[in-house]
Structure formats: C-alpha cells, structure tokens
Amino acid sequence: MRLKEIRKSKGISQLKLAMDLNTNQNTISRYETGEREPGINELIKIADYFNVSIDYLLERTENPNIQK
Amino acid sequence: MRLKEIRKSKGISQLKLAMDLNTNQNTISRYETGEREPGINELIKIADYFNVSIDYLLERTENPNIQK
DNA sequence: TTAAAATATACCAAATTGGGATATTTAAAT
DNA sequence: ATTTAAATATCCCAATTTGGTATATTTTAA
C-alpha cells in the first residue's frame, strides 16, 4: 500500500483521514504498517478520497490517475 | 466485480479458474455472486491472471489494461 | 526538556472467510 | 423429451481476520 506516502504528500494526519473516512486512527495506522488489510469498500473509499487508482494505491502502476 | 464477465469472455469455468488460483470453485462462485469478497492478495491474483487492472476488475474504469 | 500531536500496539468480541459436502441449475447427448 | 454430465450456487462450521477502545510509544514543536 502506498497509503502513507500519498497521505503525507497531502499533509494530513492519520486522525484526519480516519475521521473523513468514518473510521479510527488505529485502523489507518494498521493499513500503513501492513498489519491489517482494508476490504474492497475501504480500498475504494481511500482511492476516491485521494483521487488515485486502486492499482496505484496498491503499487501496481506508476501512474496515480484512473484511466477513462 | 466484473469477474464473471471477464471469466466467461475467456471461456473458462469456475473450476478451472479456481484450480489455477489454488482455491475452490465455491470461492469463485461467491466472488461472482457477491456473497463474499476477496482480500487484496486474491484480488491481485485474479487481476494478474486475466491481465486486467484491479480498477477494471472492480468496475471503476472502462479500460481493462494497467497503465504503465 | 516538556507538552502536545501523531503514530503504533494490546486485547478482545464480532464479523468474515474459505473449505468440504451437497444441492441446484444449465448444457449436451441420445 | 429424458437422461447424464458439467457448471454453478448454497449450507454448515472452524478458523482467521477485522475494527474498536484503551493505552503505549514515538515524533514534533515550543
């Protein structure tokens, strides 16, 4: 997951992200450390929040944007 | 999930796909009916197997290929 | 060098998962 | 049309995984 990198590039804290996504700070932390995995719905929420493709979020491509 | 559509377009059965992915036919069935969700690893396996992006697999884009 | 903000970890109940077995549906052959 | 086989869906259940609360640790800034 490229989550930490993306989040930091936007300059927001785990807590703010968590609140915006209706979840907890520790949940975000776990995603970032890789201790837990988000389900598909959470994955989509995160990708939409940052406006990046899921493939980018999961480090499967270099290009952040979603193709039309 | 666009799994059923993709799988059928390749003309393979749930059973063959399941065996190729080291899982069970019923697991594939559940993904296709939406009764269960694959985790990230399974998602990646499926996308790689069919050579499509995860965003396409999850119906977030019209374009099947992964961008470089 | 403290105080506050940010991030990580422990514990736990609840939800979710995959597998084996089986039922149901669909397709093919006769 | 009927039978048979192939394909797909569902039941039950043990085991894994999840998110939340609370707390600890680390980082930042004053």
PDB file of C-alpha atoms (C1' of nucleotides) in Angstrom:
ATOM      1  CA  MET A   1       0.000   0.000   0.000  1.00  0.00           C
ATOM      2  CA  ARG A   2       1.251   3.408  -0.971  1.00  0.00           C
ATOM      3  CA  LEU A   3      -1.102   4.937   1.581  1.00  0.00           C
ATOM      4  CA  LYS A   4       1.401   6.532   3.909  1.00  0.00           C
ATOM      5  CA  GLU A   5       3.257   8.133   1.045  1.00  0.00           C
ATOM      6  CA  ILE A   6       0.086   9.511  -0.501  1.00  0.00           C
ATOM      7  CA  ARG A   7      -1.329  10.720   2.777  1.00  0.00           C
ATOM      8  CA  LYS A   8       1.859  12.509   3.735  1.00  0.00           C
ATOM      9  CA  SER A   9       2.124  14.113   0.328  1.00  0.00           C
ATOM     10  CA  LYS A  10      -1.217  15.709   1.069  1.00  0.00           C
ATOM     11  CA  GLY A  11      -0.025  16.732   4.507  1.00  0.00           C
ATOM     12  CA  ILE A  12      -2.816  15.212   6.501  1.00  0.00           C
ATOM     13  CA  SER A  13      -2.683  13.156   9.689  1.00  0.00           C
ATOM     14  CA  GLN A  14      -3.937   9.624  10.220  1.00  0.00           C
ATOM     15  CA  LEU A  15      -6.532  11.077  12.540  1.00  0.00           C
ATOM     16  CA  LYS A  16      -7.943  13.482   9.996  1.00  0.00           C
ATOM     17  CA  LEU A  17      -8.033  10.825   7.307  1.00  0.00           C
ATOM     18  CA  ALA A  18      -9.702   8.441   9.703  1.00  0.00           C
ATOM     19  CA  MET A  19     -12.396  10.931  10.585  1.00  0.00           C
ATOM     20  CA  ASP A  20     -13.023  11.798   6.954  1.00  0.00           C
ATOM     21  CA  LEU A  21     -13.412   8.103   6.179  1.00  0.00           C
ATOM     22  CA  ASN A  22     -15.545   7.401   9.242  1.00  0.00           C
ATOM     23  CA  THR A  23     -13.069   5.099  10.846  1.00  0.00           C
ATOM     24  CA  ASN A  24     -10.396   5.161  13.544  1.00  0.00           C
ATOM     25  CA  GLN A  25      -6.864   6.378  13.588  1.00  0.00           C
ATOM     26  CA  ASN A  26      -5.559   2.992  14.578  1.00  0.00           C
ATOM     27  CA  THR A  27      -7.212   1.405  11.584  1.00  0.00           C
ATOM     28  CA  ILE A  28      -5.337   3.750   9.275  1.00  0.00           C
ATOM     29  CA  SER A  29      -2.135   3.043  11.142  1.00  0.00           C
ATOM     30  CA  ARG A  30      -2.612  -0.667  10.641  1.00  0.00           C
ATOM     31  CA  TYR A  31      -3.162  -0.275   6.940  1.00  0.00           C
ATOM     32  CA  GLU A  32       0.022   1.719   6.686  1.00  0.00           C
ATOM     33  CA  THR A  33       2.142  -0.683   8.681  1.00  0.00           C
ATOM     34  CA  GLY A  34       0.597  -3.580   6.798  1.00  0.00           C
ATOM     35  CA  GLU A  35      -0.653  -5.183   9.961  1.00  0.00           C
ATOM     36  CA  ARG A  36      -4.188  -5.243   8.553  1.00  0.00           C
ATOM     37  CA  GLU A  37      -5.734  -5.071   5.114  1.00  0.00           C
ATOM     38  CA  PRO A  38      -8.680  -2.961   4.074  1.00  0.00           C
ATOM     39  CA  GLY A  39     -11.570  -4.669   2.381  1.00  0.00           C
ATOM     40  CA  ILE A  40     -12.662  -3.625  -1.060  1.00  0.00           C
ATOM     41  CA  ASN A  41     -15.059  -0.961   0.157  1.00  0.00           C
ATOM     42  CA  GLU A  42     -12.426   0.674   2.311  1.00  0.00           C
ATOM     43  CA  LEU A  43      -9.974   0.452  -0.571  1.00  0.00           C
ATOM     44  CA  ILE A  44     -12.388   2.318  -2.794  1.00  0.00           C
ATOM     45  CA  LYS A  45     -13.043   4.962  -0.170  1.00  0.00           C
ATOM     46  CA  ILE A  46      -9.338   5.612   0.203  1.00  0.00           C
ATOM     47  CA  ALA A  47      -8.664   5.716  -3.524  1.00  0.00           C
ATOM     48  CA  ASP A  48     -11.574   8.089  -4.072  1.00  0.00           C
ATOM     49  CA  TYR A  49     -10.517  10.280  -1.194  1.00  0.00           C
ATOM     50  CA  PHE A  50      -7.118  10.835  -2.733  1.00  0.00           C
ATOM     51  CA  ASN A  51      -8.328  10.579  -6.292  1.00  0.00           C
ATOM     52  CA  VAL A  52      -5.967   7.827  -7.268  1.00  0.00           C
ATOM     53  CA  SER A  53      -6.496   4.466  -8.877  1.00  0.00           C
ATOM     54  CA  ILE A  54      -6.562   1.385  -6.735  1.00  0.00           C
ATOM     55  CA  ASP A  55      -3.763  -0.041  -8.835  1.00  0.00           C
ATOM     56  CA  TYR A  56      -1.649   2.953  -7.909  1.00  0.00           C
ATOM     57  CA  LEU A  57      -2.635   2.689  -4.274  1.00  0.00           C
ATOM     58  CA  LEU A  58      -1.530  -0.932  -4.331  1.00  0.00           C
ATOM     59  CA  GLU A  59       1.716  -0.075  -6.117  1.00  0.00           C
ATOM     60  CA  ARG A  60       0.787  -1.893  -9.279  1.00  0.00           C
ATOM     61  CA  THR A  61       1.390   1.104 -11.503  1.00  0.00           C
ATOM     62  CA  GLU A  62       3.488   4.262 -11.536  1.00  0.00           C
ATOM     63  CA  ASN A  63       0.658   6.458 -12.677  1.00  0.00           C
ATOM     64  CA  PRO A  64      -1.708   7.724  -9.998  1.00  0.00           C
ATOM     65  CA  ASN A  65      -4.719   8.644 -12.100  1.00  0.00           C
ATOM     66  CA  ILE A  66      -7.610   6.469 -13.053  1.00  0.00           C
ATOM     67  CA  GLN A  67      -7.973   5.875 -16.765  1.00  0.00           C
ATOM     68  CA  LYS A  68     -11.152   6.799 -18.513  1.00  0.00           C
TER      69      LYS A  68
ATOM     70  CA  MET B   1     -16.753  -7.275  -9.583  1.00  0.00           C
ATOM     71  CA  ARG B   2     -16.558  -7.802 -13.283  1.00  0.00           C
ATOM     72  CA  LEU B   3     -15.179 -11.287 -12.661  1.00  0.00           C
ATOM     73  CA  LYS B   4     -17.938 -13.366 -14.177  1.00  0.00           C
ATOM     74  CA  GLU B   5     -17.943 -11.286 -17.339  1.00  0.00           C
ATOM     75  CA  ILE B   6     -14.183 -11.483 -17.711  1.00  0.00           C
ATOM     76  CA  ARG B   7     -14.012 -15.169 -16.947  1.00  0.00           C
ATOM     77  CA  LYS B   8     -16.741 -16.027 -19.423  1.00  0.00           C
ATOM     78  CA  SER B   9     -15.134 -13.905 -22.106  1.00  0.00           C
ATOM     79  CA  LYS B  10     -12.125 -16.163 -21.775  1.00  0.00           C
ATOM     80  CA  GLY B  11     -14.343 -19.241 -21.893  1.00  0.00           C
ATOM     81  CA  ILE B  12     -13.124 -20.875 -18.728  1.00  0.00           C
ATOM     82  CA  SER B  13     -15.098 -22.473 -15.910  1.00  0.00           C
ATOM     83  CA  GLN B  14     -15.119 -21.501 -12.251  1.00  0.00           C
ATOM     84  CA  LEU B  15     -13.448 -24.812 -11.527  1.00  0.00           C
ATOM     85  CA  LYS B  16     -10.537 -24.225 -13.880  1.00  0.00           C
ATOM     86  CA  LEU B  17     -10.022 -20.722 -12.598  1.00  0.00           C
ATOM     87  CA  ALA B  18     -10.180 -21.967  -9.032  1.00  0.00           C
ATOM     88  CA  MET B  19      -7.563 -24.615  -9.665  1.00  0.00           C
ATOM     89  CA  ASP B  20      -5.280 -22.178 -11.452  1.00  0.00           C
ATOM     90  CA  LEU B  21      -5.535 -19.818  -8.486  1.00  0.00           C
ATOM     91  CA  ASN B  22      -5.155 -22.573  -5.900  1.00  0.00           C
ATOM     92  CA  THR B  23      -8.566 -22.147  -4.440  1.00  0.00           C
ATOM     93  CA  ASN B  24     -12.026 -23.730  -4.627  1.00  0.00           C
ATOM     94  CA  GLN B  25     -14.820 -23.460  -7.092  1.00  0.00           C
ATOM     95  CA  ASN B  26     -17.226 -22.309  -4.431  1.00  0.00           C
ATOM     96  CA  THR B  27     -14.937 -19.453  -3.527  1.00  0.00           C
ATOM     97  CA  ILE B  28     -15.011 -18.200  -7.103  1.00  0.00           C
ATOM     98  CA  SER B  29     -18.765 -18.589  -7.178  1.00  0.00           C
ATOM     99  CA  ARG B  30     -19.085 -16.466  -4.074  1.00  0.00           C
ATOM    100  CA  TYR B  31     -16.968 -13.703  -5.516  1.00  0.00           C
ATOM    101  CA  GLU B  32     -19.125 -13.673  -8.606  1.00  0.00           C
ATOM    102  CA  THR B  33     -22.413 -13.623  -6.757  1.00  0.00           C
ATOM    103  CA  GLY B  34     -21.037 -11.020  -4.378  1.00  0.00           C
ATOM    104  CA  GLU B  35     -21.661 -13.194  -1.361  1.00  0.00           C
ATOM    105  CA  ARG B  36     -18.022 -12.889  -0.349  1.00  0.00           C
ATOM    106  CA  GLU B  37     -15.197 -10.501  -1.089  1.00  0.00           C
ATOM    107  CA  PRO B  38     -11.651 -11.414  -1.990  1.00  0.00           C
ATOM    108  CA  GLY B  39      -8.837  -9.903   0.010  1.00  0.00           C
ATOM    109  CA  ILE B  40      -6.179  -7.845  -1.658  1.00  0.00           C
ATOM    110  CA  ASN B  41      -3.921 -10.772  -2.441  1.00  0.00           C
ATOM    111  CA  GLU B  42      -6.699 -12.689  -4.105  1.00  0.00           C
ATOM    112  CA  LEU B  43      -7.694  -9.564  -5.988  1.00  0.00           C
ATOM    113  CA  ILE B  44      -4.188  -9.235  -7.346  1.00  0.00           C
ATOM    114  CA  LYS B  45      -4.041 -12.887  -8.324  1.00  0.00           C
ATOM    115  CA  ILE B  46      -7.257 -12.580 -10.274  1.00  0.00           C
ATOM    116  CA  ALA B  47      -6.258  -9.353 -11.999  1.00  0.00           C
ATOM    117  CA  ASP B  48      -2.888 -10.789 -12.956  1.00  0.00           C
ATOM    118  CA  TYR B  49      -4.435 -13.996 -14.181  1.00  0.00           C
ATOM    119  CA  PHE B  50      -6.626 -12.116 -16.628  1.00  0.00           C
ATOM    120  CA  ASN B  51      -4.147  -9.333 -17.195  1.00  0.00           C
ATOM    121  CA  VAL B  52      -6.506  -6.564 -16.244  1.00  0.00           C
ATOM    122  CA  SER B  53      -6.225  -3.712 -13.800  1.00  0.00           C
ATOM    123  CA  ILE B  54      -7.849  -4.007 -10.423  1.00  0.00           C
ATOM    124  CA  ASP B  55      -9.781  -0.844 -11.158  1.00  0.00           C
ATOM    125  CA  TYR B  56     -11.242  -2.529 -14.201  1.00  0.00           C
ATOM    126  CA  LEU B  57     -11.976  -5.699 -12.262  1.00  0.00           C
ATOM    127  CA  LEU B  58     -13.843  -3.585  -9.731  1.00  0.00           C
ATOM    128  CA  GLU B  59     -15.696  -1.703 -12.443  1.00  0.00           C
ATOM    129  CA  ARG B  60     -14.037   1.607 -11.683  1.00  0.00           C
ATOM    130  CA  THR B  61     -12.869   2.139 -15.243  1.00  0.00           C
ATOM    131  CA  GLU B  62     -13.887   1.153 -18.756  1.00  0.00           C
ATOM    132  CA  ASN B  63     -10.379   0.314 -19.799  1.00  0.00           C
ATOM    133  CA  PRO B  64      -9.106  -3.147 -18.913  1.00  0.00           C
ATOM    134  CA  ASN B  65      -5.364  -2.606 -19.170  1.00  0.00           C
ATOM    135  CA  ILE B  66      -2.998  -1.484 -16.487  1.00  0.00           C
ATOM    136  CA  GLN B  67      -1.289   1.805 -17.182  1.00  0.00           C
ATOM    137  CA  LYS B  68       2.466   1.988 -17.220  1.00  0.00           C
TER     138      LYS B  68
ATOM    139  C1'  DT C   1      13.175  19.200  28.007  1.00  0.00           C
ATOM    140  C1'  DT C   2       8.455  19.238  28.455  1.00  0.00           C
ATOM    141  C1'  DA C   3       3.951  19.221  26.463  1.00  0.00           C
ATOM    142  C1'  DA C   4       1.191  18.058  22.748  1.00  0.00           C
ATOM    143  C1'  DA C   5       0.392  15.808  18.490  1.00  0.00           C
ATOM    144  C1'  DA C   6       0.997  11.838  15.822  1.00  0.00           C
ATOM    145  C1'  DT C   7       1.545   7.055  15.286  1.00  0.00           C
ATOM    146  C1'  DA C   8       1.774   2.257  16.839  1.00  0.00           C
ATOM    147  C1'  DT C   9       0.369  -1.805  19.701  1.00  0.00           C
ATOM    148  C1'  DA C  10      -2.510  -4.990  23.064  1.00  0.00           C
ATOM    149  C1'  DC C  11      -6.571  -7.070  23.910  1.00  0.00           C
ATOM    150  C1'  DC C  12     -10.966  -8.784  22.600  1.00  0.00           C
ATOM    151  C1'  DA C  13     -15.733  -9.512  20.729  1.00  0.00           C
ATOM    152  C1'  DA C  14     -17.787  -9.725  16.480  1.00  0.00           C
ATOM    153  C1'  DA C  15     -17.784 -10.335  11.732  1.00  0.00           C
ATOM    154  C1'  DT C  16     -15.852 -12.564   7.677  1.00  0.00           C
ATOM    155  C1'  DT C  17     -13.506 -16.049   5.440  1.00  0.00           C
ATOM    156  C1'  DG C  18     -12.510 -20.484   2.928  1.00  0.00           C
ATOM    157  C1'  DG C  19     -13.225 -25.450   2.639  1.00  0.00           C
ATOM    158  C1'  DG C  20     -15.883 -29.796   2.355  1.00  0.00           C
ATOM    159  C1'  DA C  21     -20.061 -31.502   1.229  1.00  0.00           C
ATOM    160  C1'  DT C  22     -24.212 -31.098  -1.197  1.00  0.00           C
ATOM    161  C1'  DA C  23     -27.924 -29.071  -3.768  1.00  0.00           C
ATOM    162  C1'  DT C  24     -29.441 -26.814  -7.778  1.00  0.00           C
ATOM    163  C1'  DT C  25     -29.164 -25.230 -12.365  1.00  0.00           C
ATOM    164  C1'  DT C  26     -27.575 -25.477 -17.151  1.00  0.00           C
ATOM    165  C1'  DA C  27     -25.976 -27.840 -21.258  1.00  0.00           C
ATOM    166  C1'  DA C  28     -25.194 -31.886 -24.126  1.00  0.00           C
ATOM    167  C1'  DA C  29     -26.023 -36.258 -25.856  1.00  0.00           C
ATOM    168  C1'  DT C  30     -29.081 -39.769 -27.087  1.00  0.00           C
TER     169       DT C  30
ATOM    170  C1'  DA D   1     -38.125 -35.303 -24.159  1.00  0.00           C
ATOM    171  C1'  DT D   2     -35.014 -37.784 -20.860  1.00  0.00           C
ATOM    172  C1'  DT D   3     -31.040 -38.812 -19.028  1.00  0.00           C
ATOM    173  C1'  DT D   4     -26.413 -37.696 -17.810  1.00  0.00           C
ATOM    174  C1'  DA D   5     -22.713 -34.826 -17.009  1.00  0.00           C
ATOM    175  C1'  DA D   6     -20.817 -30.285 -16.272  1.00  0.00           C
ATOM    176  C1'  DA D   7     -21.225 -25.972 -14.152  1.00  0.00           C
ATOM    177  C1'  DT D   8     -22.681 -23.059 -10.572  1.00  0.00           C
ATOM    178  C1'  DA D   9     -24.773 -21.949  -6.108  1.00  0.00           C
ATOM    179  C1'  DT D  10     -25.658 -22.779  -1.138  1.00  0.00           C
ATOM    180  C1'  DC D  11     -25.230 -24.936   3.800  1.00  0.00           C
ATOM    181  C1'  DC D  12     -22.633 -25.552   7.787  1.00  0.00           C
ATOM    182  C1'  DC D  13     -18.756 -24.620  10.512  1.00  0.00           C
ATOM    183  C1'  DA D  14     -13.915 -23.934  12.406  1.00  0.00           C
ATOM    184  C1'  DA D  15     -10.598 -20.727  11.968  1.00  0.00           C
ATOM    185  C1'  DT D  16      -8.812 -16.454  10.686  1.00  0.00           C
ATOM    186  C1'  DT D  17      -9.377 -11.558  10.340  1.00  0.00           C
ATOM    187  C1'  DT D  18     -11.372  -7.400  11.417  1.00  0.00           C
ATOM    188  C1'  DG D  19     -12.313  -2.910  13.801  1.00  0.00           C
ATOM    189  C1'  DG D  20     -12.928  -0.534  18.341  1.00  0.00           C
ATOM    190  C1'  DT D  21     -11.391   1.044  22.916  1.00  0.00           C
ATOM    191  C1'  DA D  22      -7.773   1.916  25.509  1.00  0.00           C
ATOM    192  C1'  DT D  23      -3.035   2.666  26.033  1.00  0.00           C
ATOM    193  C1'  DA D  24       1.764   2.950  24.911  1.00  0.00           C
ATOM    194  C1'  DT D  25       5.328   4.787  22.206  1.00  0.00           C
ATOM    195  C1'  DT D  26       7.375   7.980  19.124  1.00  0.00           C
ATOM    196  C1'  DT D  27       7.834  12.430  16.935  1.00  0.00           C
ATOM    197  C1'  DT D  28       7.388  17.363  16.790  1.00  0.00           C
ATOM    198  C1'  DA D  29       7.488  21.894  18.379  1.00  0.00           C
ATOM    199  C1'  DA D  30       7.534  25.336  21.875  1.00  0.00           C
TER     200       DA D  30
END
